[in-house]
Tab-separated table of C-alpha atoms in Angstrom:
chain	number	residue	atom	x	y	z
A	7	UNK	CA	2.099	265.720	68.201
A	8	UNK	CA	1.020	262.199	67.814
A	9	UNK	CA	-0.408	260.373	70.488
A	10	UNK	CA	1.222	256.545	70.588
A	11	UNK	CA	-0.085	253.693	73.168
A	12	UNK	CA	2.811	253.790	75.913
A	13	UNK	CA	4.953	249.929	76.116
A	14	UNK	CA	5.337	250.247	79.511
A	15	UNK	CA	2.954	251.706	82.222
A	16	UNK	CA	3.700	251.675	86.376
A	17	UNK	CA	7.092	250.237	84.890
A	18	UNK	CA	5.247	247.430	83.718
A	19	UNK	CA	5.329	245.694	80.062
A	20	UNK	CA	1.861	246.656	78.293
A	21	UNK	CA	0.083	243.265	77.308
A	22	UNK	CA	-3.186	243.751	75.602
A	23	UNK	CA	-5.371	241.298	76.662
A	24	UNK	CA	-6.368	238.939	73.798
A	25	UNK	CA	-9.796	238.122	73.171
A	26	UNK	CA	-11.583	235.198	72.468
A	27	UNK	CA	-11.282	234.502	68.679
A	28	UNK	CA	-7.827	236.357	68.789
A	29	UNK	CA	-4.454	234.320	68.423
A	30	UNK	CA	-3.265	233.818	72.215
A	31	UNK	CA	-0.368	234.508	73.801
A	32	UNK	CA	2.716	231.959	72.901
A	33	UNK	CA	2.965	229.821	75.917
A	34	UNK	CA	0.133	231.243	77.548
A	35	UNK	CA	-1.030	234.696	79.480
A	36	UNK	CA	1.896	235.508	81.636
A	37	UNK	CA	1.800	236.522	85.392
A	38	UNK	CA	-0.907	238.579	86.372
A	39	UNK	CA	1.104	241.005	88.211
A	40	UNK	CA	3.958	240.874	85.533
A	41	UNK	CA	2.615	243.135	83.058
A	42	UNK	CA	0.292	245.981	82.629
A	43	UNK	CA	-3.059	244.618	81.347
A	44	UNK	CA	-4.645	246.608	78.654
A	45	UNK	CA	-8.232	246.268	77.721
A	46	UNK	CA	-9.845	246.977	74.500
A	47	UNK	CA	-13.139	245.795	72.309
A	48	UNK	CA	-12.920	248.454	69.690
A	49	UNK	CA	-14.237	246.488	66.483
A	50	UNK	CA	-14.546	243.627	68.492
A	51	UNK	CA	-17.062	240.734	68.832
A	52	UNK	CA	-17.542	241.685	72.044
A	53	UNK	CA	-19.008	244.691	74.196
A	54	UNK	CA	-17.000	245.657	77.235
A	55	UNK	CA	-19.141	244.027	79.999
A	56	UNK	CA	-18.562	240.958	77.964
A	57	UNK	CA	-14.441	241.819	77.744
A	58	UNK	CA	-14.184	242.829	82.098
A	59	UNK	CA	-15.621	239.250	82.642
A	60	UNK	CA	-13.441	237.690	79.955
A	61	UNK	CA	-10.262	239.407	82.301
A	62	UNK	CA	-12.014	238.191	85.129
A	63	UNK	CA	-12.001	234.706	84.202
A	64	UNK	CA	-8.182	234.871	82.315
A	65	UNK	CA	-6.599	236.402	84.847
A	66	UNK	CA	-6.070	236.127	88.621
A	67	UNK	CA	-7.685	239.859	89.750
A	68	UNK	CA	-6.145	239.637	93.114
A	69	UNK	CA	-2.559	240.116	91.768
A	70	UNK	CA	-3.509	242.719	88.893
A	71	UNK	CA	-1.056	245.698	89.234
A	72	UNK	CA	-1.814	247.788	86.853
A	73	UNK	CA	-4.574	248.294	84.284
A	74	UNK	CA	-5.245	250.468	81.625
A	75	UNK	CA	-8.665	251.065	79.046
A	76	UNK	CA	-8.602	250.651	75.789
A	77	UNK	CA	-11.031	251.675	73.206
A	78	UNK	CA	-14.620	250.414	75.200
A	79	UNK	CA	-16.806	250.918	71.970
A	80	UNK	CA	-17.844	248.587	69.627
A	81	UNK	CA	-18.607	250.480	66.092
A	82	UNK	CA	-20.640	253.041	68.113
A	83	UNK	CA	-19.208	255.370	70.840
A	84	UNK	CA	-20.396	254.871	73.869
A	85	UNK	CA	-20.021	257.015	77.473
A	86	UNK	CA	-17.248	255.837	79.918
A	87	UNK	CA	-19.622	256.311	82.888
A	88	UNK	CA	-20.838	252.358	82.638
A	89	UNK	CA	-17.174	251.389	82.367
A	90	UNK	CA	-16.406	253.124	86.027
A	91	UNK	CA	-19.273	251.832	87.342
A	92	UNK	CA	-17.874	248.016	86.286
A	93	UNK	CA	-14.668	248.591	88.092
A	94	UNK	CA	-15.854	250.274	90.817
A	95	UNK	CA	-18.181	247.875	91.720
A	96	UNK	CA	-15.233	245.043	91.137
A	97	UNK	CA	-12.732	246.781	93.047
A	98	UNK	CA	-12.851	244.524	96.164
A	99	UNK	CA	-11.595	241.887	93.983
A	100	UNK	CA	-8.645	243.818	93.205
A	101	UNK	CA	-5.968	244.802	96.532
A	102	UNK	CA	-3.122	244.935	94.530
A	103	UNK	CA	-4.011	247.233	92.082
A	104	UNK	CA	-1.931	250.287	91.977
A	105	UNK	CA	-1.825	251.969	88.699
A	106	UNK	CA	-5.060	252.489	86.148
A	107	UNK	CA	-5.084	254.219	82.878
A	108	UNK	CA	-8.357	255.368	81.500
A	109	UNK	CA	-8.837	255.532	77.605
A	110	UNK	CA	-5.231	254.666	76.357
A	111	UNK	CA	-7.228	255.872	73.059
A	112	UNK	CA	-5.028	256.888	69.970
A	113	UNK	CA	-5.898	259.565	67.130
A	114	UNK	CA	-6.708	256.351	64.882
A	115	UNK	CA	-9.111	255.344	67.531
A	116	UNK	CA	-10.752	258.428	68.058
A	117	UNK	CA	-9.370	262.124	68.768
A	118	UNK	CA	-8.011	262.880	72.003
A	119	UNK	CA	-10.739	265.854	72.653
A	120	UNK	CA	-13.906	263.788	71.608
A	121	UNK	CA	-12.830	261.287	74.408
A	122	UNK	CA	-16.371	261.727	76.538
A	123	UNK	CA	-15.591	260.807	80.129
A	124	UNK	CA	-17.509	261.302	83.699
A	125	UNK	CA	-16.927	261.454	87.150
A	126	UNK	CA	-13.971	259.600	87.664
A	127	UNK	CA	-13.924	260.399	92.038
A	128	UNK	CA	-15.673	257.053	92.554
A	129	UNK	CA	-12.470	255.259	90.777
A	130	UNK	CA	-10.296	257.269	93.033
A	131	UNK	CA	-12.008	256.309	96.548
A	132	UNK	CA	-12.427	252.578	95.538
A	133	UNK	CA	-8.915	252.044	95.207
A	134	UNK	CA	-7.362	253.585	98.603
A	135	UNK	CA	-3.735	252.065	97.640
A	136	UNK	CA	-3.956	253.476	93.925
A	137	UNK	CA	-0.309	255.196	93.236
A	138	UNK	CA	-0.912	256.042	89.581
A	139	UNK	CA	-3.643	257.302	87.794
A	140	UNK	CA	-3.577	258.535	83.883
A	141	UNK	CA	-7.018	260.331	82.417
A	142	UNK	CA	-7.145	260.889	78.707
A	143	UNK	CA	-10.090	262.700	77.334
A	144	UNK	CA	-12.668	265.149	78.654
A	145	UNK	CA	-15.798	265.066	76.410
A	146	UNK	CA	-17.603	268.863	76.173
A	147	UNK	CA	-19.838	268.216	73.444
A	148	UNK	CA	-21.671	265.308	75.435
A	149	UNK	CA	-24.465	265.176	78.331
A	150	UNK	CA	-23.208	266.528	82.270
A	151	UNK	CA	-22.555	263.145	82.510
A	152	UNK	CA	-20.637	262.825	79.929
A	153	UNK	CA	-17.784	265.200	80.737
A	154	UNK	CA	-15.200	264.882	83.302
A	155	UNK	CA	-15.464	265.673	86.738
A	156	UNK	CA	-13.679	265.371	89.851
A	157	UNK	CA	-14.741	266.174	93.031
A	158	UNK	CA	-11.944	267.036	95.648
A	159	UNK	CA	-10.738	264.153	97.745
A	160	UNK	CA	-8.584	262.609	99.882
A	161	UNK	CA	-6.206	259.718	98.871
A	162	UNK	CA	-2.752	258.834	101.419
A	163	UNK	CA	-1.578	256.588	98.305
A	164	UNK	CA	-1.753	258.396	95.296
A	165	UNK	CA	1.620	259.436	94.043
A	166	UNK	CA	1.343	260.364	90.410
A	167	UNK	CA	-1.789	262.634	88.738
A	168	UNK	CA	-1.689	262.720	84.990
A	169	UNK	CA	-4.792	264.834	82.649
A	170	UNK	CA	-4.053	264.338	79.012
A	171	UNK	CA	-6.717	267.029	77.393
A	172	UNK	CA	-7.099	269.242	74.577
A	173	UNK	CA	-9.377	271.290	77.224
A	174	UNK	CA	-9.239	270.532	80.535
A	175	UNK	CA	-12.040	272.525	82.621
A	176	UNK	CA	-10.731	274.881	85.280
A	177	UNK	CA	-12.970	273.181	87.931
A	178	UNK	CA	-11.273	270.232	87.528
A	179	UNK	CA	-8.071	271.948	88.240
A	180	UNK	CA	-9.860	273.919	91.147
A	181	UNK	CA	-11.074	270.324	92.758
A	182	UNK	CA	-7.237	268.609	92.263
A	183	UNK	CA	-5.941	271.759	93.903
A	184	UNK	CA	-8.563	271.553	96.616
A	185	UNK	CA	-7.795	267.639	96.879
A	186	UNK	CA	-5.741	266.358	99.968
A	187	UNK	CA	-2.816	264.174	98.481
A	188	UNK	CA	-0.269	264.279	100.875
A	189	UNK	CA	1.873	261.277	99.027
A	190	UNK	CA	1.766	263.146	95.154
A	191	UNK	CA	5.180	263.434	93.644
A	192	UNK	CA	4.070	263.981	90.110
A	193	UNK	CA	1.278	266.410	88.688
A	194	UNK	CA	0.599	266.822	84.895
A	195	UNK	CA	-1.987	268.710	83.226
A	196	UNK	CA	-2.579	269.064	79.529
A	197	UNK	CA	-4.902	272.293	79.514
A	198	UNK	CA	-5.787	272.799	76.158
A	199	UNK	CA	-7.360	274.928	74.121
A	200	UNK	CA	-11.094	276.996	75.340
A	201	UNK	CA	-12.663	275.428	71.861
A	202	UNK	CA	-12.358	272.420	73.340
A	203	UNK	CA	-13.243	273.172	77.032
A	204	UNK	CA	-10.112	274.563	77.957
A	205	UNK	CA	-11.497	277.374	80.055
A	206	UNK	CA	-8.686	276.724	83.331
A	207	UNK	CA	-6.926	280.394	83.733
A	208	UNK	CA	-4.046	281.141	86.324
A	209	UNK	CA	-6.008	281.556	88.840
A	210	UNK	CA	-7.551	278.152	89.135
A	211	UNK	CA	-3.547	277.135	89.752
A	212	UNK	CA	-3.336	278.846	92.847
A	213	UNK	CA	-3.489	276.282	95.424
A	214	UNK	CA	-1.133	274.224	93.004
A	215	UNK	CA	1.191	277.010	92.609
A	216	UNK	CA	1.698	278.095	96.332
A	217	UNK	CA	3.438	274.676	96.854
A	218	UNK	CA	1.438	274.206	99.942
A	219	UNK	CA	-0.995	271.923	99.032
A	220	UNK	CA	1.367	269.070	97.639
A	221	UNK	CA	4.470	269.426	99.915
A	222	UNK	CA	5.632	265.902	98.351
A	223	UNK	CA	5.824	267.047	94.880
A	224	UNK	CA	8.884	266.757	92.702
A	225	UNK	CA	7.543	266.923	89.087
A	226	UNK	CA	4.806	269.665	87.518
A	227	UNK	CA	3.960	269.903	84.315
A	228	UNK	CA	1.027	272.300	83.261
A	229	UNK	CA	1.034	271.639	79.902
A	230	UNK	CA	-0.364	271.981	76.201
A	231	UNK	CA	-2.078	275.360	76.997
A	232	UNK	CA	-3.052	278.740	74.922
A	233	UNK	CA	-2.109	280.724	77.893
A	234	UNK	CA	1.114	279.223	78.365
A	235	UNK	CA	2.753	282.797	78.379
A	236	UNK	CA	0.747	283.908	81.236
A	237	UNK	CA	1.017	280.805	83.116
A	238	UNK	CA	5.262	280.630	82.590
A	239	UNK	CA	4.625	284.497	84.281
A	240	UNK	CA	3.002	282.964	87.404
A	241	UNK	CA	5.517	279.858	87.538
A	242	UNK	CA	8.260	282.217	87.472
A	243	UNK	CA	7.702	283.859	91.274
A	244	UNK	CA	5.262	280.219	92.317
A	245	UNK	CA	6.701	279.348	95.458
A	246	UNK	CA	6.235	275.176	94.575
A	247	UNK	CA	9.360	275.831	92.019
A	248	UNK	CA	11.949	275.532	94.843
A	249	UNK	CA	10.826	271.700	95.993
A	250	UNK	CA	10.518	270.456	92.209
A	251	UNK	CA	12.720	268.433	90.881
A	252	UNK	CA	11.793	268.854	87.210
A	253	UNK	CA	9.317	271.252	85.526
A	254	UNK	CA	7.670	271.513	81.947
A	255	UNK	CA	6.219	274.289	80.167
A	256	UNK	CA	5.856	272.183	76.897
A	257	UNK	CA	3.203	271.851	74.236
A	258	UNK	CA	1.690	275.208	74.252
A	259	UNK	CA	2.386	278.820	72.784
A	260	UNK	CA	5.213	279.616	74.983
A	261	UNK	CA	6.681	282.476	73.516
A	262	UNK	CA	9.250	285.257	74.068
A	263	UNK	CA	7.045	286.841	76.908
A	264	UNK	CA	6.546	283.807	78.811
A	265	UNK	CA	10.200	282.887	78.573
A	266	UNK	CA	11.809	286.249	79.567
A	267	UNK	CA	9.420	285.875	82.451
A	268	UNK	CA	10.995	282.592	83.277
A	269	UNK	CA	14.570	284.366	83.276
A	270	UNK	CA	13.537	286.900	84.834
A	271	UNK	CA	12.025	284.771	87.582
A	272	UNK	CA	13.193	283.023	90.576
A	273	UNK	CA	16.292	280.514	89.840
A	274	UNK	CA	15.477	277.267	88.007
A	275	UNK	CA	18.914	276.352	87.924
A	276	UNK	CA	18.113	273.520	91.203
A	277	UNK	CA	15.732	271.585	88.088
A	278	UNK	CA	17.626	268.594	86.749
A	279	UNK	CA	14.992	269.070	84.190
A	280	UNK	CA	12.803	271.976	82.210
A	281	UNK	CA	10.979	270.480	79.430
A	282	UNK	CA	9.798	273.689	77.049
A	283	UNK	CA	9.389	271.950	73.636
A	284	UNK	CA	7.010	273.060	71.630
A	285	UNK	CA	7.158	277.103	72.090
A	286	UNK	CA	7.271	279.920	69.814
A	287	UNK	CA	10.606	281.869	70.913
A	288	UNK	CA	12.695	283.773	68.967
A	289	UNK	CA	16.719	282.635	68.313
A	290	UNK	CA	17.607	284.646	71.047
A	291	UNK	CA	15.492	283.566	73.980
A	292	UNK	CA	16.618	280.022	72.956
A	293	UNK	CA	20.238	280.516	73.310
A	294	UNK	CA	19.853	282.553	76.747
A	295	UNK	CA	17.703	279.491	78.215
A	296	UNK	CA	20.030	277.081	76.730
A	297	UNK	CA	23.158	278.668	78.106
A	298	UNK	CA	21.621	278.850	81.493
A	299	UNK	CA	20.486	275.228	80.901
A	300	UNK	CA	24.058	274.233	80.342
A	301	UNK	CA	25.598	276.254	82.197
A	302	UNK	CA	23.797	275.080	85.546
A	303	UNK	CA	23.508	271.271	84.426
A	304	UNK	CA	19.931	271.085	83.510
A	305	UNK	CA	18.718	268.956	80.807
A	306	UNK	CA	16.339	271.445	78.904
A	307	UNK	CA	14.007	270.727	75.969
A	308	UNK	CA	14.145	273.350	73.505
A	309	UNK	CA	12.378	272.093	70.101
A	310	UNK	CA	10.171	274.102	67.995
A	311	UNK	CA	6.922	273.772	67.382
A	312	UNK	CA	6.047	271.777	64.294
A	313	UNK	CA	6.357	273.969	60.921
A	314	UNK	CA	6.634	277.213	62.717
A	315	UNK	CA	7.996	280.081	60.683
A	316	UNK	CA	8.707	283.243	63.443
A	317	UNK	CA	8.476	285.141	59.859
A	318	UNK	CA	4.772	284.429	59.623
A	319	UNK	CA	2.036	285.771	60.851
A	320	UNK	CA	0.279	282.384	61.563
A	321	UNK	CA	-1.593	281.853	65.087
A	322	UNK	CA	-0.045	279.555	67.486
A	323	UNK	CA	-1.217	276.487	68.487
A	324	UNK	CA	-0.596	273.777	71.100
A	325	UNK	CA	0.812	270.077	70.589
A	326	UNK	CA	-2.666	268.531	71.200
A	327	UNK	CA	-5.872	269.686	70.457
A	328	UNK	CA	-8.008	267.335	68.945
């Protein structure tokens, strides 16, 4: 699976903030609350202190909506941790700020699982009205402070939770099921793989799975996993299933196990949506889930994993890794 910078984020246009020495915008930087501002000095003449005052001084702050981060490295990688600290201590100039990506980072840029990051609960308590927040990376080759962390917290605003990972650590998981969020509609989490961190197991679901500790949410997507059989088991009796709205499986090595579970399970036919691209099943698991699928109105995603040959004896893998 390939990784692509997103055109539109918080249902904003993506504008990519042009630095000095750069060709500007025609007629000028629009509105700053008309698109989503995306910052980046990767092979730049600039480092990023020098880029967050450049925004500063383009762009009215107060009207900023949404803001993502770019690559923040020159030629040499450097930790995330300074970039937090920048915003964080900025934040008061900021009130309408309501969405924030961190490390919109492609495979070109660097891989997805050598993304170091930190402890990103600061950004969450310095923007109480934040509604959207996106995380790429982890980092578990790096420093303690050079991994991600959370620590559990409570946020009235936030509406929409998003980990993109090739190995997301279980006590991250633990702290965003241990997390009061009473307003969260939308939960993703792209667990990855143990070589890469990946060490969340069922378990560390739990809270997640109960459906008591998000009674708002509508989406769920645990994601891009090696245990994605034994986690379709647990989804199948998870008690949050009957307030969703849409569910995905996808990305992982979902195979025939998993899915019987799933048909053996609790209904799913409520879902306008179950997104389960990516798996490893066998012709006839697909056309039972698809003729439930059809049969009940749900929109259902049903490709293959990439170059998968059910003859073969080859390992499974998930969509994103590194």
């Amino acid at each position: 699976m390939t990784i692509e910078h997103p055109d539109a984020f918080h249902g904003l246009t993506v504008l990519t903030l042009p630095v000095p020495g750069e060709d500007p915008v025609p007629g000028g930087l629009p509105a700053a609350d008309s698109v989503a501002w995306r910052l980046e000095c990767g092979w730049k003449e600039l480092t990023f202190p020098e880029l967050w005052q450049h925004f500063l001084g383009s762009v009215d702050p107060t009207r900023v909506r949404a803001l993502m981060i770019g690559p923040w490295w020159q030629e040499d990688y450097t930790p995330f941790a300074p970039v937090v600290e920048r915003i964080v201590a900025d934040a008061h100039r900021f009130p309408a700020l309501r969405a924030l990506f961190l490390a919109d980072v492609v495979g070109e840029e660097c891989e997805v699982s050598w993304l170091e990051m930190c402890d990103i609960t600061p950004l969450i308590d310095a923007f109480p009205l934040l509604e959207e927040l996106t995380v790429r990376g982890c980092g578990d080759s790096g420093s303690e402070e050079e991994k991600l962390r959370l620590r559990p917290v409570r946020h009235g605003s936030l509406k929409s939770l998003r980990f993109e990972s090739g190995g997301l650590p279980g006590h991250v998981v633990r702290a965003v099921g241990a997390s009061e969020l009473p307003a969260l509609e939308r939960l993703e989490l792209w667990l990855g793989v143990d070589w890469y961190g990946g060490d969340t197991t069922v378990d560390d679901m739990r809270p997640v799975l109960s459906g008591a500790a998000f009674p708002r949410l509508r989406h769920l997507g645990l994601q891009n996993s090696d245990i994605q059989d034994e986690i379709a088991t647990a989804v199948a009796s998870a008690p949050v299933v009957a307030q969703l709205e849409s569910l995905s499986l996808a990305m992982g090595t979902l195979g025939d196990e998993g899915a019987q579970a799933l048909l053996d399970g609790q209904p799913l036919t409520h879902l306008t949506s179950l997104d389960l691209h990516h798996h490893y099943l066998t012709g006839p698991l697909v056309s039972r889930i698809q003729d439930l699928c059809d049969r009940a109105g749900v929109k259902v995603g049903l490709e293959e994993a990439d170059d998968w040959d059910p003859t073969d004896d080859e390992p499974r893998y998930v969509a994103v890794s590194e």
